[in-house]
Amino acid sequence: MQRSLPFQLFRYAAIALALAITLVPILWMVSMAFKPFSEWQSAGANLTWIPNAPTLDNFRFLFGDSGSDLIVALDRTAGKPILSSLLSATIGTVIAMTAGTAAAYGLSRFGSGANLPLALIQLRLFPPMAVMIPVMMMWAFLGLMDTWWGLALIYGIVTLPFAFWLMKTFFDDMPKEIEEAALVEGCSRLRVFTRVTLPMMAAPLAAAALFVFILNWSDYLIALLLTTREWVTIPVYMASLSSSMTGQLYGAKAALGLIAAVPPVILGIMIQKHLVRGLTFGALKQ
């Protein structure tokens, strides 16, 4: 049916508004990251969209370059927080996806553990602060405080429900007849899972892994409570970028935010051929 002109104009206006709401903060962050200290230290009319004198000083400042025009000095550079975020988020995603995929497949195919989905989702029902107090005590007892592997472990536990529920939905939508045919041909259940099921689930796995990685990568509260100095992550380190003389270091924060956006973007590009199929997996099932 042909849409009327007012409807088309309204739709395009809504799309433009949504794009503006989404892109304006990103464009402002990019602009701020390349502004010198003199352009972002003062508020008001001096702020401009395009830097008058683009510079990489904010990036150099994050990694301890004394040549930056900032008049403050960092007590620690951004290198270790970036490494901490990469290690903890990546390994936490591997833990969550491995355990979640195995649990989802078992429940989807064998139907055992009827209370398992509810038990897993309970991990996300409690307020984070209510759960983190006992976690902090356990992590201190086990010597996992302020370590990247302690963060990776808790990230894997916290995001396990997301991985489980996403993968269970995908397994439920996958026809069982393909696996049954392989079993008839003499394949063991483990061989069917590794050689037949997982290759067919590459797209859903990629979509779920990206979602879980973004959750781990952007976490602030858990990292704030379980790290003190040595292995703080990017969000925690970004919150500390301030000075008693200059206030908030907006240029340095924007530069770090731009760096933090790179890994999820690269991961999304690497698996983009699987994303659309993974996100729509089972949508046309009759």
Coordinates of N, CA and C in Angstrom, one line a residue, residues 10 31 41 45 54-55 94 98 118 139 145 147 154 173 182 215 230 270:
F10 N 7.2 12.2 8.1 CA 7.3 11.9 9.5 C 8.3 10.8 9.8
S31 N 35.5 14.8 18.4 CA 36.0 16.2 18.3 C 36.8 16.5 19.6
Q41 N 39.3 23.3 28.1 CA 39.3 23.5 29.5 C 38.3 24.5 30.0
A45 N 31.0 29.6 25.3 CA 31.0 30.0 23.9 C 32.3 29.5 23.2
P54 N 43.9 20.8 15.7 CA 43.9 19.4 16.1 C 45.2 18.9 16.6
T55 N 45.2 18.0 17.6 CA 46.4 17.5 18.2 C 46.2 16.1 18.8
V94 N 34.7 -15.8 27.1 CA 34.9 -17.2 26.7 C 34.3 -18.1 27.8
T98 N 31.2 -20.6 26.8 CA 31.4 -22.0 26.9 C 30.4 -22.7 27.8
L118 N 15.5 -20.9 35.6 CA 15.2 -20.0 36.7 C 16.3 -19.8 37.7
W139 N 36.3 -13.1 47.2 CA 37.4 -12.8 46.4 C 38.6 -12.4 47.2
M145 N 41.3 -10.5 44.6 CA 41.0 -9.0 44.5 C 42.2 -8.4 43.7
T147 N 42.9 -8.5 40.6 CA 43.6 -9.3 39.6 C 42.7 -9.4 38.4
I154 N 34.5 -13.5 37.5 CA 33.2 -12.9 37.9 C 32.4 -12.4 36.7
D173 N 15.4 -23.3 18.2 CA 15.0 -23.0 16.8 C 15.6 -23.9 15.8
A182 N 22.6 -37.5 11.8 CA 24.0 -37.8 12.1 C 24.2 -38.9 13.1
L215 N 28.9 -6.3 27.2 CA 28.5 -6.2 28.7 C 29.8 -6.2 29.6
E230 N 46.1 -2.0 40.7 CA 47.0 -2.6 39.8 C 46.2 -3.0 38.5
M270 N 34.7 -8.1 12.4 CA 35.2 -9.4 12.1 C 34.1 -10.4 12.0

